[in-house]
């Protein structure tokens, strides 16, 4: 999952970005309202973490601008504005959630998970397919109870495919949602990680969960 992190305090931004990356999210950090609208316009994000007191364009104006065209992207406001009236204003303008600074990182992560789950599936933190099971909270994969050890990127790919079961997902879409701006689009990275993910799944499960559709992408299906 890919997150746009909007926070002008560099140290706080660095702290949040690092924590989220450690949990397997792709994160792009921006430091003012203008850059937010630019990055939002050119990339595909699953969620935005939005500070309100921002240089150039205020966070609420950024949110209103985004909501003019996009009702579905998840937005969590992360702000020092702690009055009830501020929270109401933010939620009225289309934020999905509102967290007040100072905040607990674990709580931010829990709220992100909650919003992303609501986006994709009406289920608790476990997503299953056949005997394969993903714990999206622990970022852990098991096959009939036995752990399948994956790298962070492999896990990210698998989670995205599990959330989009039975749909063909292009390599381009995977790249958009699993890598951040530092990704080199001309590298073979996606193919490399997919290949090693498929190999590990096959070793552990003896089932071909992920199929390659030539010229189109990848599909994750329940085994026959
Ligand atoms: Ca700020």
PDB file of C-alpha atoms and ligand atoms in Angstrom:
ATOM      1  CA  UNK A   1       0.000   0.000   0.000  1.00  0.00           C
ATOM      2  CA  UNK A   2       1.243   3.446  -0.841  1.00  0.00           C
ATOM      3  CA  UNK A   3       0.887   6.438   1.451  1.00  0.00           C
ATOM      4  CA  UNK A   4       1.368  10.151   0.823  1.00  0.00           C
ATOM      5  CA  UNK A   5       2.697  11.672   4.032  1.00  0.00           C
ATOM      6  CA  UNK A   6       2.071  15.404   4.369  1.00  0.00           C
ATOM      7  CA  UNK A   7       3.943  16.877   7.327  1.00  0.00           C
ATOM      8  CA  UNK A   8       6.106  19.986   7.298  1.00  0.00           C
ATOM      9  CA  UNK A   9       8.001  19.207  10.497  1.00  0.00           C
ATOM     10  CA  UNK A  10      10.909  17.290   8.995  1.00  0.00           C
ATOM     11  CA  UNK A  11      11.857  15.324  12.083  1.00  0.00           C
ATOM     12  CA  UNK A  12       8.320  14.165  12.711  1.00  0.00           C
ATOM     13  CA  UNK A  13       7.901  13.348   9.023  1.00  0.00           C
ATOM     14  CA  UNK A  14      11.101  11.294   9.057  1.00  0.00           C
ATOM     15  CA  UNK A  15       9.964   9.430  12.161  1.00  0.00           C
ATOM     16  CA  UNK A  16       6.543   8.574  10.708  1.00  0.00           C
ATOM     17  CA  UNK A  17       7.951   7.629   7.289  1.00  0.00           C
ATOM     18  CA  UNK A  18      10.507   5.296   8.834  1.00  0.00           C
ATOM     19  CA  UNK A  19       7.921   3.591  11.028  1.00  0.00           C
ATOM     20  CA  UNK A  20       5.536   3.084   8.126  1.00  0.00           C
ATOM     21  CA  UNK A  21       8.285   1.795   5.843  1.00  0.00           C
ATOM     22  CA  UNK A  22       9.264  -0.699   8.526  1.00  0.00           C
ATOM     23  CA  UNK A  23       5.680  -1.929   8.399  1.00  0.00           C
ATOM     24  CA  UNK A  24       5.900  -2.471   4.660  1.00  0.00           C
ATOM     25  CA  UNK A  25       4.175   0.642   3.326  1.00  0.00           C
ATOM     26  CA  UNK A  26       5.583   2.638   0.431  1.00  0.00           C
ATOM     27  CA  UNK A  27       5.781   6.253   1.598  1.00  0.00           C
ATOM     28  CA  UNK A  28       6.265   9.530  -0.252  1.00  0.00           C
ATOM     29  CA  UNK A  29       6.862  12.505   2.027  1.00  0.00           C
ATOM     30  CA  UNK A  30       5.929  16.079   1.089  1.00  0.00           C
ATOM     31  CA  UNK A  31       6.343  19.202   3.190  1.00  0.00           C
ATOM     32  CA  UNK A  32       3.815  21.737   1.922  1.00  0.00           C
ATOM     33  CA  UNK A  33       0.298  21.943   0.492  1.00  0.00           C
ATOM     34  CA  UNK A  34       1.353  22.710  -3.057  1.00  0.00           C
ATOM     35  CA  UNK A  35       3.659  19.689  -3.297  1.00  0.00           C
ATOM     36  CA  UNK A  36       0.845  17.565  -1.878  1.00  0.00           C
ATOM     37  CA  UNK A  37      -1.521  18.461  -4.691  1.00  0.00           C
ATOM     38  CA  UNK A  38       1.219  17.900  -7.244  1.00  0.00           C
ATOM     39  CA  UNK A  39       2.207  14.426  -5.985  1.00  0.00           C
ATOM     40  CA  UNK A  40      -1.438  13.468  -5.531  1.00  0.00           C
ATOM     41  CA  UNK A  41      -2.053  14.450  -9.157  1.00  0.00           C
ATOM     42  CA  UNK A  42       0.732  12.354 -10.652  1.00  0.00           C
ATOM     43  CA  UNK A  43       0.766   9.240  -8.446  1.00  0.00           C
ATOM     44  CA  UNK A  44      -1.723   6.651  -7.169  1.00  0.00           C
ATOM     45  CA  UNK A  45      -2.074   6.566  -3.410  1.00  0.00           C
ATOM     46  CA  UNK A  46      -4.141   4.353  -1.140  1.00  0.00           C
ATOM     47  CA  UNK A  47      -4.111   6.800   1.752  1.00  0.00           C
ATOM     48  CA  UNK A  48      -3.015  10.326   2.696  1.00  0.00           C
ATOM     49  CA  UNK A  49      -1.797  11.408   6.124  1.00  0.00           C
ATOM     50  CA  UNK A  50      -2.495  15.127   6.213  1.00  0.00           C
ATOM     51  CA  UNK A  51      -1.183  17.791   8.566  1.00  0.00           C
ATOM     52  CA  UNK A  52      -3.293  20.985   8.621  1.00  0.00           C
ATOM     53  CA  UNK A  53      -0.858  23.795   9.452  1.00  0.00           C
ATOM     54  CA  UNK A  54       1.151  23.710   6.242  1.00  0.00           C
ATOM     55  CA  UNK A  55       3.179  26.190   4.190  1.00  0.00           C
ATOM     56  CA  UNK A  56       1.751  27.475   0.861  1.00  0.00           C
ATOM     57  CA  UNK A  57      -1.679  25.783   0.914  1.00  0.00           C
ATOM     58  CA  UNK A  58      -3.493  24.994   4.196  1.00  0.00           C
ATOM     59  CA  UNK A  59      -4.300  21.331   4.843  1.00  0.00           C
ATOM     60  CA  UNK A  60      -8.066  21.862   4.800  1.00  0.00           C
ATOM     61  CA  UNK A  61      -7.829  23.597   1.414  1.00  0.00           C
ATOM     62  CA  UNK A  62      -5.757  20.672   0.148  1.00  0.00           C
ATOM     63  CA  UNK A  63      -8.451  18.291   1.383  1.00  0.00           C
ATOM     64  CA  UNK A  64     -11.272  20.284  -0.241  1.00  0.00           C
ATOM     65  CA  UNK A  65      -9.367  20.348  -3.524  1.00  0.00           C
ATOM     66  CA  UNK A  66      -8.848  16.573  -3.452  1.00  0.00           C
ATOM     67  CA  UNK A  67     -12.466  15.873  -2.505  1.00  0.00           C
ATOM     68  CA  UNK A  68     -13.725  17.889  -5.505  1.00  0.00           C
ATOM     69  CA  UNK A  69     -12.737  14.992  -7.730  1.00  0.00           C
ATOM     70  CA  UNK A  70     -11.954  12.042  -5.476  1.00  0.00           C
ATOM     71  CA  UNK A  71     -14.392  10.729  -2.896  1.00  0.00           C
ATOM     72  CA  UNK A  72     -12.682   7.434  -2.342  1.00  0.00           C
ATOM     73  CA  UNK A  73      -9.077   8.080  -1.293  1.00  0.00           C
ATOM     74  CA  UNK A  74      -8.641   7.618   2.448  1.00  0.00           C
ATOM     75  CA  UNK A  75      -7.467  10.685   4.354  1.00  0.00           C
ATOM     76  CA  UNK A  76      -6.328  10.821   7.973  1.00  0.00           C
ATOM     77  CA  UNK A  77      -5.808  14.300   9.378  1.00  0.00           C
ATOM     78  CA  UNK A  78      -2.894  14.461  11.803  1.00  0.00           C
ATOM     79  CA  UNK A  79      -2.992  17.828  13.463  1.00  0.00           C
ATOM     80  CA  UNK A  80      -2.195  19.857  16.550  1.00  0.00           C
ATOM     81  CA  UNK A  81      -5.585  21.566  16.142  1.00  0.00           C
ATOM     82  CA  UNK A  82      -7.333  19.780  18.945  1.00  0.00           C
ATOM     83  CA  UNK A  83     -10.658  21.571  19.391  1.00  0.00           C
ATOM     84  CA  UNK A  84     -13.834  19.614  18.737  1.00  0.00           C
ATOM     85  CA  UNK A  85     -14.849  22.280  16.200  1.00  0.00           C
ATOM     86  CA  UNK A  86     -11.605  21.653  14.264  1.00  0.00           C
ATOM     87  CA  UNK A  87     -12.276  17.946  14.171  1.00  0.00           C
ATOM     88  CA  UNK A  88     -15.823  18.494  12.971  1.00  0.00           C
ATOM     89  CA  UNK A  89     -14.570  20.840  10.269  1.00  0.00           C
ATOM     90  CA  UNK A  90     -11.999  18.298   9.081  1.00  0.00           C
ATOM     91  CA  UNK A  91     -14.468  15.421   8.997  1.00  0.00           C
ATOM     92  CA  UNK A  92     -17.077  17.610   7.269  1.00  0.00           C
ATOM     93  CA  UNK A  93     -14.527  18.470   4.610  1.00  0.00           C
ATOM     94  CA  UNK A  94     -14.105  14.786   3.874  1.00  0.00           C
ATOM     95  CA  UNK A  95     -11.420  13.364   6.153  1.00  0.00           C
ATOM     96  CA  UNK A  96     -12.032   9.724   7.088  1.00  0.00           C
ATOM     97  CA  UNK A  97     -10.318  10.062  10.440  1.00  0.00           C
ATOM     98  CA  UNK A  98      -8.712  12.680  12.665  1.00  0.00           C
ATOM     99  CA  UNK A  99      -5.790  12.115  15.016  1.00  0.00           C
ATOM    100  CA  UNK A 100      -4.526  14.817  17.369  1.00  0.00           C
ATOM    101  CA  UNK A 101      -0.841  15.532  18.016  1.00  0.00           C
ATOM    102  CA  UNK A 102       0.949  14.391  20.070  1.00  0.00           C
ATOM    103  CA  UNK A 103      -0.122  10.934  19.001  1.00  0.00           C
ATOM    104  CA  UNK A 104       0.935   7.366  19.552  1.00  0.00           C
ATOM    105  CA  UNK A 105       2.508   5.755  16.487  1.00  0.00           C
ATOM    106  CA  UNK A 106       0.789   2.437  17.186  1.00  0.00           C
ATOM    107  CA  UNK A 107      -2.569   4.190  17.138  1.00  0.00           C
ATOM    108  CA  UNK A 108      -1.786   5.895  13.821  1.00  0.00           C
ATOM    109  CA  UNK A 109      -0.895   2.515  12.332  1.00  0.00           C
ATOM    110  CA  UNK A 110      -4.061   0.900  13.709  1.00  0.00           C
ATOM    111  CA  UNK A 111      -6.197   3.623  12.147  1.00  0.00           C
ATOM    112  CA  UNK A 112      -4.403   3.261   8.806  1.00  0.00           C
ATOM    113  CA  UNK A 113      -4.992  -0.495   8.811  1.00  0.00           C
ATOM    114  CA  UNK A 114      -8.614   0.050   9.693  1.00  0.00           C
ATOM    115  CA  UNK A 115      -9.199   2.492   6.827  1.00  0.00           C
ATOM    116  CA  UNK A 116      -7.348   0.395   4.254  1.00  0.00           C
ATOM    117  CA  UNK A 117      -9.292  -2.695   5.261  1.00  0.00           C
ATOM    118  CA  UNK A 118     -12.581  -0.886   4.933  1.00  0.00           C
ATOM    119  CA  UNK A 119     -11.476   0.161   1.475  1.00  0.00           C
ATOM    120  CA  UNK A 120     -10.807  -3.344   0.267  1.00  0.00           C
ATOM    121  CA  UNK A 121     -12.591  -5.933   2.375  1.00  0.00           C
ATOM    122  CA  UNK A 122     -15.146  -6.083   5.158  1.00  0.00           C
ATOM    123  CA  UNK A 123     -13.077  -8.464   7.250  1.00  0.00           C
ATOM    124  CA  UNK A 124     -10.871  -8.392  10.350  1.00  0.00           C
ATOM    125  CA  UNK A 125      -7.105  -8.288  10.092  1.00  0.00           C
ATOM    126  CA  UNK A 126      -6.821 -11.809   8.649  1.00  0.00           C
ATOM    127  CA  UNK A 127      -7.238 -12.298   4.903  1.00  0.00           C
ATOM    128  CA  UNK A 128      -7.332 -15.864   3.600  1.00  0.00           C
ATOM    129  CA  UNK A 129      -7.313 -17.742   0.333  1.00  0.00           C
ATOM    130  CA  UNK A 130      -7.343 -21.522   0.342  1.00  0.00           C
ATOM    131  CA  UNK A 131      -4.968 -22.530   3.140  1.00  0.00           C
ATOM    132  CA  UNK A 132      -2.988 -19.323   2.752  1.00  0.00           C
ATOM    133  CA  UNK A 133      -3.543 -16.718   5.419  1.00  0.00           C
ATOM    134  CA  UNK A 134      -2.290 -13.135   5.822  1.00  0.00           C
ATOM    135  CA  UNK A 135      -2.226 -11.368   9.136  1.00  0.00           C
ATOM    136  CA  UNK A 136      -2.225  -7.746   7.966  1.00  0.00           C
ATOM    137  CA  UNK A 137      -1.471  -6.523  11.470  1.00  0.00           C
ATOM    138  CA  UNK A 138       1.581  -8.676  12.131  1.00  0.00           C
ATOM    139  CA  UNK A 139       2.468  -8.683   8.388  1.00  0.00           C
ATOM    140  CA  UNK A 140       2.809 -12.428   8.680  1.00  0.00           C
ATOM    141  CA  UNK A 141       1.932 -15.121   6.156  1.00  0.00           C
ATOM    142  CA  UNK A 142       1.037 -18.696   7.014  1.00  0.00           C
ATOM    143  CA  UNK A 143       0.018 -21.749   5.022  1.00  0.00           C
ATOM    144  CA  UNK A 144      -2.158 -24.084   7.118  1.00  0.00           C
ATOM    145  CA  UNK A 145      -0.522 -22.587  10.197  1.00  0.00           C
ATOM    146  CA  UNK A 146       3.098 -22.843   9.045  1.00  0.00           C
ATOM    147  CA  UNK A 147       4.839 -19.513   8.542  1.00  0.00           C
ATOM    148  CA  UNK A 148       5.981 -18.545   5.044  1.00  0.00           C
ATOM    149  CA  UNK A 149       8.866 -16.119   5.496  1.00  0.00           C
ATOM    150  CA  UNK A 150       8.805 -13.275   2.966  1.00  0.00           C
ATOM    151  CA  UNK A 151      10.742 -10.056   2.463  1.00  0.00           C
ATOM    152  CA  UNK A 152       8.917  -6.772   3.003  1.00  0.00           C
ATOM    153  CA  UNK A 153       8.418  -6.191  -0.728  1.00  0.00           C
ATOM    154  CA  UNK A 154       7.231  -9.747  -1.336  1.00  0.00           C
ATOM    155  CA  UNK A 155       4.751  -9.313   1.489  1.00  0.00           C
ATOM    156  CA  UNK A 156       3.581  -6.002   0.007  1.00  0.00           C
ATOM    157  CA  UNK A 157       2.952  -7.594  -3.383  1.00  0.00           C
ATOM    158  CA  UNK A 158       1.139 -10.558  -1.842  1.00  0.00           C
ATOM    159  CA  UNK A 159      -1.050  -8.314   0.327  1.00  0.00           C
ATOM    160  CA  UNK A 160      -2.047  -6.192  -2.658  1.00  0.00           C
ATOM    161  CA  UNK A 161      -2.895  -9.280  -4.726  1.00  0.00           C
ATOM    162  CA  UNK A 162      -4.838 -10.832  -1.825  1.00  0.00           C
ATOM    163  CA  UNK A 163      -6.905  -7.651  -1.490  1.00  0.00           C
ATOM    164  CA  UNK A 164      -7.645  -7.869  -5.228  1.00  0.00           C
ATOM    165  CA  UNK A 165      -8.304 -11.591  -5.572  1.00  0.00           C
ATOM    166  CA  UNK A 166      -9.489 -12.821  -8.972  1.00  0.00           C
ATOM    167  CA  UNK A 167      -8.496  -9.589 -10.707  1.00  0.00           C
ATOM    168  CA  UNK A 168      -5.661  -9.224 -13.167  1.00  0.00           C
ATOM    169  CA  UNK A 169      -3.203  -6.703 -11.734  1.00  0.00           C
ATOM    170  CA  UNK A 170      -0.605  -5.208 -14.043  1.00  0.00           C
ATOM    171  CA  UNK A 171       3.042  -4.854 -13.082  1.00  0.00           C
ATOM    172  CA  UNK A 172       2.523  -1.125 -13.464  1.00  0.00           C
ATOM    173  CA  UNK A 173      -0.270  -1.067 -10.893  1.00  0.00           C
ATOM    174  CA  UNK A 174       1.825  -3.099  -8.454  1.00  0.00           C
ATOM    175  CA  UNK A 175       4.681  -0.667  -8.924  1.00  0.00           C
ATOM    176  CA  UNK A 176       2.380   2.295  -8.278  1.00  0.00           C
ATOM    177  CA  UNK A 177       1.085   0.879  -5.011  1.00  0.00           C
ATOM    178  CA  UNK A 178       4.109  -0.874  -3.589  1.00  0.00           C
ATOM    179  CA  UNK A 179       7.025   1.366  -4.459  1.00  0.00           C
ATOM    180  CA  UNK A 180       7.527   5.042  -3.724  1.00  0.00           C
ATOM    181  CA  UNK A 181       8.990   7.823  -5.860  1.00  0.00           C
ATOM    182  CA  UNK A 182      12.535   6.540  -5.608  1.00  0.00           C
ATOM    183  CA  UNK A 183      11.573   3.557  -7.774  1.00  0.00           C
ATOM    184  CA  UNK A 184      13.264   3.270 -11.151  1.00  0.00           C
ATOM    185  CA  UNK A 185      10.502   2.370 -13.641  1.00  0.00           C
ATOM    186  CA  UNK A 186      13.002   0.888 -16.066  1.00  0.00           C
ATOM    187  CA  UNK A 187      14.335  -1.700 -13.668  1.00  0.00           C
ATOM    188  CA  UNK A 188      13.108  -5.273 -13.507  1.00  0.00           C
ATOM    189  CA  UNK A 189      12.425  -4.984  -9.799  1.00  0.00           C
ATOM    190  CA  UNK A 190       8.743  -5.948  -9.882  1.00  0.00           C
ATOM    191  CA  UNK A 191       9.367  -9.012 -11.981  1.00  0.00           C
ATOM    192  CA  UNK A 192      12.264  -9.975  -9.739  1.00  0.00           C
ATOM    193  CA  UNK A 193      10.223  -9.746  -6.532  1.00  0.00           C
ATOM    194  CA  UNK A 194       7.205 -11.491  -8.079  1.00  0.00           C
ATOM    195  CA  UNK A 195       9.418 -14.307  -9.270  1.00  0.00           C
ATOM    196  CA  UNK A 196      10.922 -14.841  -5.832  1.00  0.00           C
ATOM    197  CA  UNK A 197       7.488 -14.529  -4.159  1.00  0.00           C
ATOM    198  CA  UNK A 198       6.013 -17.172  -6.484  1.00  0.00           C
ATOM    199  CA  UNK A 199       8.975 -19.429  -5.828  1.00  0.00           C
ATOM    200  CA  UNK A 200       8.636 -19.133  -2.038  1.00  0.00           C
ATOM    201  CA  UNK A 201       4.883 -19.724  -2.164  1.00  0.00           C
ATOM    202  CA  UNK A 202       5.340 -22.747  -4.343  1.00  0.00           C
ATOM    203  CA  UNK A 203       8.021 -24.165  -2.054  1.00  0.00           C
ATOM    204  CA  UNK A 204       5.798 -23.700   0.997  1.00  0.00           C
ATOM    205  CA  UNK A 205       2.381 -24.569  -0.447  1.00  0.00           C
ATOM    206  CA  UNK A 206       3.001 -26.634  -3.602  1.00  0.00           C
ATOM    207  CA  UNK A 207       0.201 -24.584  -5.123  1.00  0.00           C
ATOM    208  CA  UNK A 208       0.360 -21.970  -7.851  1.00  0.00           C
ATOM    209  CA  UNK A 209      -1.508 -19.123  -6.182  1.00  0.00           C
ATOM    210  CA  UNK A 210      -0.226 -16.354  -8.428  1.00  0.00           C
ATOM    211  CA  UNK A 211      -0.576 -16.821 -12.158  1.00  0.00           C
ATOM    212  CA  UNK A 212       1.154 -14.730 -14.764  1.00  0.00           C
ATOM    213  CA  UNK A 213      -1.100 -13.587 -17.580  1.00  0.00           C
ATOM    214  CA  UNK A 214       1.190 -12.842 -20.486  1.00  0.00           C
ATOM    215  CA  UNK A 215       1.200  -9.215 -21.506  1.00  0.00           C
ATOM    216  CA  UNK A 216      -1.362  -8.272 -18.842  1.00  0.00           C
ATOM    217  CA  UNK A 217      -0.089  -8.950 -15.367  1.00  0.00           C
ATOM    218  CA  UNK A 218      -0.763 -11.229 -12.450  1.00  0.00           C
ATOM    219  CA  UNK A 219      -3.817 -12.851 -10.911  1.00  0.00           C
ATOM    220  CA  UNK A 220      -4.270 -14.412  -7.509  1.00  0.00           C
ATOM    221  CA  UNK A 221      -6.860 -17.167  -7.429  1.00  0.00           C
ATOM    222  CA  UNK A 222      -7.979 -19.911  -5.110  1.00  0.00           C
ATOM    223  CA  UNK A 223      -6.425 -23.218  -6.135  1.00  0.00           C
ATOM    224  CA  UNK A 224      -8.681 -25.545  -8.139  1.00  0.00           C
TER     225      UNK A 224
HETATM  226 CA1  LIG B   1       2.494  21.594  10.500  1.00  0.00          CA
END
